[in-house]
XYZ file of C-alpha atoms in Angstrom:
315
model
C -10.705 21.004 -38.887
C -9.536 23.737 -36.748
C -11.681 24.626 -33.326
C -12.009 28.603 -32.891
C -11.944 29.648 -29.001
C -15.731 29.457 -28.515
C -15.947 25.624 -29.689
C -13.057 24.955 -27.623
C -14.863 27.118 -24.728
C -17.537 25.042 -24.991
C -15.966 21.763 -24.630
C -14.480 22.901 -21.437
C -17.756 23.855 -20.233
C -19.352 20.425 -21.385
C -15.570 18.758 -19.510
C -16.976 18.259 -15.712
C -19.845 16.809 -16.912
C -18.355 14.329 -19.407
C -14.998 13.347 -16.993
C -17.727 12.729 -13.651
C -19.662 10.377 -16.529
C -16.617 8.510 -17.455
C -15.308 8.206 -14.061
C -18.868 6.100 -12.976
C -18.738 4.492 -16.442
C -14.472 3.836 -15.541
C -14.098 3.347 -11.995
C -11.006 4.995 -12.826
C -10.232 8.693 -12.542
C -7.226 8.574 -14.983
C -9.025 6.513 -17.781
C -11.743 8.975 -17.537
C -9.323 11.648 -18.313
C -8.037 9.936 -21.017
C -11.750 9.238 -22.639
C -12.354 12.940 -21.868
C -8.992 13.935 -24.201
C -10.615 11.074 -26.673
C -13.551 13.251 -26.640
C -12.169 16.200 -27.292
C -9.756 14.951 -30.234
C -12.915 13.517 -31.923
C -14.551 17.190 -31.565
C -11.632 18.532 -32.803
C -11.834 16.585 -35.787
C -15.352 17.166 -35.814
C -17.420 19.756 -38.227
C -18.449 21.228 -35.430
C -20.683 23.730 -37.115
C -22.654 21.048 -38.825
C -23.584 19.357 -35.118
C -26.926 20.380 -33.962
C -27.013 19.547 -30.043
C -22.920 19.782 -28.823
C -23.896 18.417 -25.453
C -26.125 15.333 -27.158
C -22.840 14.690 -29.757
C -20.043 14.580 -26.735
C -21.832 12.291 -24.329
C -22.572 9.650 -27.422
C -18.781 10.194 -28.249
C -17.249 9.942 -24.369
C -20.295 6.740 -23.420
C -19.191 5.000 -27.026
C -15.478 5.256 -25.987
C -15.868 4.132 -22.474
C -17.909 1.153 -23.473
C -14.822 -0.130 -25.635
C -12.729 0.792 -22.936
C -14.349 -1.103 -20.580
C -14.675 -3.999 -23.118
C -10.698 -4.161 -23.078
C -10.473 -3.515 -19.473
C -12.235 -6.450 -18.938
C -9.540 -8.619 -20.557
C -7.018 -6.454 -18.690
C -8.510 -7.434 -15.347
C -8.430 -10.817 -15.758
C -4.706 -10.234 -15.896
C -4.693 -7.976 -13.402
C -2.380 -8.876 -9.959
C -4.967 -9.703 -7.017
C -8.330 -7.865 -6.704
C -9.209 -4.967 -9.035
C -11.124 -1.955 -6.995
C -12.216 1.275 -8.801
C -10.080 4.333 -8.084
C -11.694 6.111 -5.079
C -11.763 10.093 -4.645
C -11.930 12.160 -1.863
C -14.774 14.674 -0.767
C -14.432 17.851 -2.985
C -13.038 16.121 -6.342
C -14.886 17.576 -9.253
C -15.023 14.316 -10.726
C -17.347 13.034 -8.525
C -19.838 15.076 -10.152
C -23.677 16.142 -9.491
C -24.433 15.236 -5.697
C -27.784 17.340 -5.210
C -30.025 13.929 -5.098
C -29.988 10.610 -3.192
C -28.946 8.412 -6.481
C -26.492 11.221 -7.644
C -24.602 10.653 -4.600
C -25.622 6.750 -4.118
C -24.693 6.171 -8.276
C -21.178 7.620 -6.899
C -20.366 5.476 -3.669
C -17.792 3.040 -3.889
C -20.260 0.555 -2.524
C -21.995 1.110 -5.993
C -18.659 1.528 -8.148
C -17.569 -1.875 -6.952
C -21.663 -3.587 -7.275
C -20.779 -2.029 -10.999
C -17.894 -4.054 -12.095
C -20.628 -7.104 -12.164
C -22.310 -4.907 -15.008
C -22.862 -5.703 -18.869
C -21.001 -2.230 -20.635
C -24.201 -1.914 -21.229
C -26.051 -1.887 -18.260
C -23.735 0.122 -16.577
C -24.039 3.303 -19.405
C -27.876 2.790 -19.028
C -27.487 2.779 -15.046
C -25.050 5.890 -14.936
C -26.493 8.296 -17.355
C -30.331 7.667 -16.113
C -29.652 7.330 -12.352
C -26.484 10.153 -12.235
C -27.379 12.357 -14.860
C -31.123 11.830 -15.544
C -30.720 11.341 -19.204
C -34.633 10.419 -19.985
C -34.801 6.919 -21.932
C -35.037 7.843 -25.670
C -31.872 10.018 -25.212
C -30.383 6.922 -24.086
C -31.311 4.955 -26.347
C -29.983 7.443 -29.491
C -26.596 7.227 -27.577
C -26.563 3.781 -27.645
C -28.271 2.920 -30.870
C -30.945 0.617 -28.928
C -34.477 1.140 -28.671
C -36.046 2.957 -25.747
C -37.651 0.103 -24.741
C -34.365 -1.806 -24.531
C -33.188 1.051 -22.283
C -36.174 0.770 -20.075
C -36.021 -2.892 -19.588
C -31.707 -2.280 -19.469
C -32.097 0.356 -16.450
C -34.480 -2.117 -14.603
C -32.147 -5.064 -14.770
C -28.967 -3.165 -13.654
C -31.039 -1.584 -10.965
C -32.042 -4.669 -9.915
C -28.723 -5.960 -9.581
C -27.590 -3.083 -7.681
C -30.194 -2.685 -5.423
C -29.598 -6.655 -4.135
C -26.148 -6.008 -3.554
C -25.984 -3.134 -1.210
C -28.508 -1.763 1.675
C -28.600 1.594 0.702
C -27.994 3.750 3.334
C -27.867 8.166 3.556
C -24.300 8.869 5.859
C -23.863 12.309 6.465
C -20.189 13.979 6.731
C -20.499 14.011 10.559
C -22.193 10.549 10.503
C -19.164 9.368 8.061
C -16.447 11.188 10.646
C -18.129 9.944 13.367
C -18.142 5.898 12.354
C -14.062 6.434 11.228
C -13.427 7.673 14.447
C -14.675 5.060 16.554
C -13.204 2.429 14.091
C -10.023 3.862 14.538
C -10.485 3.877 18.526
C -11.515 -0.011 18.266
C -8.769 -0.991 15.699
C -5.561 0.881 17.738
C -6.830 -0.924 21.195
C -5.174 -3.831 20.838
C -8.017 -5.639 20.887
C -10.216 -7.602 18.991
C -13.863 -7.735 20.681
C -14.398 -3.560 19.937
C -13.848 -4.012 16.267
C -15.774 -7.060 16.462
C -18.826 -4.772 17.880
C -18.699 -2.338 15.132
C -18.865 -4.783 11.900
C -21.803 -6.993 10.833
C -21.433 -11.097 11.356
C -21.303 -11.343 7.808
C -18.284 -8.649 7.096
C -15.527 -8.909 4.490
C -12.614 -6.989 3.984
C -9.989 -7.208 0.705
C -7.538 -4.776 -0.630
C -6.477 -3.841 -4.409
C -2.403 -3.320 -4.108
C -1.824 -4.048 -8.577
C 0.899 -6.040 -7.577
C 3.022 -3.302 -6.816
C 2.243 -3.260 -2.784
C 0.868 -6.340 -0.705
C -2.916 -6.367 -0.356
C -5.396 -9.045 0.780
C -6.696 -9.995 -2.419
C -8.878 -13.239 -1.504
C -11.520 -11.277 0.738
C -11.118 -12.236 4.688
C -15.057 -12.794 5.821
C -17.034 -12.780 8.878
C -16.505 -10.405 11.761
C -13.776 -11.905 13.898
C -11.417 -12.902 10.580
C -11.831 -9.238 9.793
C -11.226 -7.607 12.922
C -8.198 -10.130 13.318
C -6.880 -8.754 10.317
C -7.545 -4.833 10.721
C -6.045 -5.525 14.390
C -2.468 -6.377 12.885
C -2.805 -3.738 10.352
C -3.195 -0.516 12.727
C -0.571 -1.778 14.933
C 2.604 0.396 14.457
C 5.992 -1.215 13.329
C 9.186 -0.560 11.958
C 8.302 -2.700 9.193
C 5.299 -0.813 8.362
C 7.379 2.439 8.256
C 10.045 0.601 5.904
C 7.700 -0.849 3.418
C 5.758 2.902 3.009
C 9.557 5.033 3.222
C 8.118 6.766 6.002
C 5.722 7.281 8.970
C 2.016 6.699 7.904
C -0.105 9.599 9.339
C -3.946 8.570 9.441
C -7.032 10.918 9.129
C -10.173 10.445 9.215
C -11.897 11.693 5.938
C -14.436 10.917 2.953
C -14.142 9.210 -0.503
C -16.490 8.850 -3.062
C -19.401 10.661 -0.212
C -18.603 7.819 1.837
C -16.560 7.138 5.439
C -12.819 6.889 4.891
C -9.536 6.106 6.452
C -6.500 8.229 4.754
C -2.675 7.194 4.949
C -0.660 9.675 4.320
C 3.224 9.666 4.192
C 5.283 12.782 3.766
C 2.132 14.555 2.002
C 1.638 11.464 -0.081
C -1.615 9.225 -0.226
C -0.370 5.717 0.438
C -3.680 4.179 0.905
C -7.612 4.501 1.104
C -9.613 2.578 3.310
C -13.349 3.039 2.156
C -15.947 1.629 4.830
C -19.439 0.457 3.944
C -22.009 1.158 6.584
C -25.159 0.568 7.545
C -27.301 0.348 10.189
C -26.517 -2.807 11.706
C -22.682 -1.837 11.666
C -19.519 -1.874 8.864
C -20.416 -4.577 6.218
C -17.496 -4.067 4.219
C -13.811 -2.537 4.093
C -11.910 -2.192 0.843
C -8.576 -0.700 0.644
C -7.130 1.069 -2.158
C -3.335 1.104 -2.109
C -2.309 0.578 -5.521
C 0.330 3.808 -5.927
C -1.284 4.139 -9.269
C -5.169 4.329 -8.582
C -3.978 6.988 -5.284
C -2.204 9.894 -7.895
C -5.469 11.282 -8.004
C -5.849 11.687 -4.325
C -2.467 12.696 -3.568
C -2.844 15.570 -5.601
C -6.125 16.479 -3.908
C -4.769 15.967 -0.581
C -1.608 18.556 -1.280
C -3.986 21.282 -2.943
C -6.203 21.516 0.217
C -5.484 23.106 3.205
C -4.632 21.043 5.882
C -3.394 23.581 8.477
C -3.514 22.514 12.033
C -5.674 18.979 10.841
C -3.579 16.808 13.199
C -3.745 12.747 12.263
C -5.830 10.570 14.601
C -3.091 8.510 14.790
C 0.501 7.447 13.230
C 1.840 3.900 12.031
């Protein structure tokens, strides 16, 4: 069935909403598209006139897609080269959605995207559309054909398992710039003991490269391994400069309302260092350089305006 402009208009007003739900639900901002474009198809092929609550019909649509989605990714993964990590996005991406409460912008953190890989399908729809989007329980459960008990007792569990698997901590942007400056200081010194002083005993670091560029997959843990590691990996080299087919510019910056370390080479977004912090000091450091989950970010990077930003330093 044909959509005239004011259905269509009003599936691109209901799009932010639905691709920043499918992103949590995802971890992935190019899946999410592709659920989104799902969506939409479905609509398309929807009576449209017949559907009493548009907004009510597309989330059940997008949440039901994602949840096979992530039923397949699953058996994906376990093919997947080295450690999967979700896709992260710099500060400013629509897709990172609502951010105007403390579990909007916690339910976003890559912390929190990574604690929700460990999540039933399930548990993670509950989680995302009551924490991110305050869907109330018995809306829930109508998109998910359970009970709103079920939901209740659903949202409990995976909150549960989030909550013992990250201190939640509130970093500012000046905060966040603040801890990737001084990381940056302690990892281009040359020495280990300041990086040591900034990360927690129990620290871990790993990196997601898809096979496609080397990454530390089995997680180095404790705070001199780490250190050790991030040491050697800030220290500049023609090698480095070979492998990346340039000069790696770093900047300090945010992803996913968290601190971040950017790579950038020739205007392109090699890699994304995302740093967990709390109070006691970095817990954890994941790196994102699989070219495919850093599209996203590269286009970001080259739509902003980065006049007279100068790197804090260069590979």
């Amino acid at each position: 069935m044909a959509l005239i402009m004011s259905d269509v208009d009003r599936f691109e007003t209901a799009r932010p909403r639905l691709e920043a739900i499918a992103y949590r639900l995802l971890g992935s901002a190019s899946e999410a598209e592709d659920a989104v474009q799902e969506t939409f198809l479905r609509w398309q092929a929807a009576d449209v006139g017949r559907i009493e609550v548009p907004e009510a019909w597309l989330t059940k649509v997008l949440t039901n897609w994602c949840l096979n989605m992530l039923t397949s990714a699953r058996a994906r993964r376990e093919t997947y080269v080295g450690r999967w990590l979700p896709e992260p996005l710099l500060a400013g991406d629509p897709m990172l959605g609502p951010a105007d409460t403390a579990e909007q912008r916690e339910s976003v953190s890559y912390a929190v995207l990574v604690l929700l890989e460990r999540l039933s399908p399930n548990e993670r729809a509950v989680y995302v559309l009551r924490e991110a989007f305050d869907y109330p329980h018995r809306e829930i459960a109508e998109i998910l054909e359970i009970t709103e008990a079920a939901s209740q007792q659903i949202y409990h569990r995976a909150k549960k398992h989030i909550a013992d698997g990250k201190a939640r901590t509130e970093i500012d942007e000046a905060t966040a710039q603040r801890i990737v400056e001084e990381f940056l200081a302690a990892a281009t010194s040359g020495r280990t003991e300041p990086l040591v002083r900034l990360l927690t005993q129990d620290a871990v670091a790993v990196g997601d490269g898809g096979g496609k560029v080397p990454a530390r997959a089995k997680a180095f843990e404790g705070a001199l391994a780490v250190a050790t590691f991030m040491r050697g990996l800030f220290k500049p080299s023609p090698a480095k400069r070979a492998h990346v087919g340039g000069t790696p510019e770093i900047y300090a910056t945010t992803a996913n309302g968290g601190p971040a370390i950017l790579a950038v080479v020739d205007g392109r977004v090699a890699g994304i260092i995302c740093l967990e912090a709390t109070a006691e000091g970095i817990v954890a450091i994941r790196s994102q350089v699989n070219p495919d989950k850093l599209v996203r970010a590269t286009e970001h990077w080259a739509a902003a305006d980065h006049h007279g930003e100068a790197p804090l330093h260069t590979l």
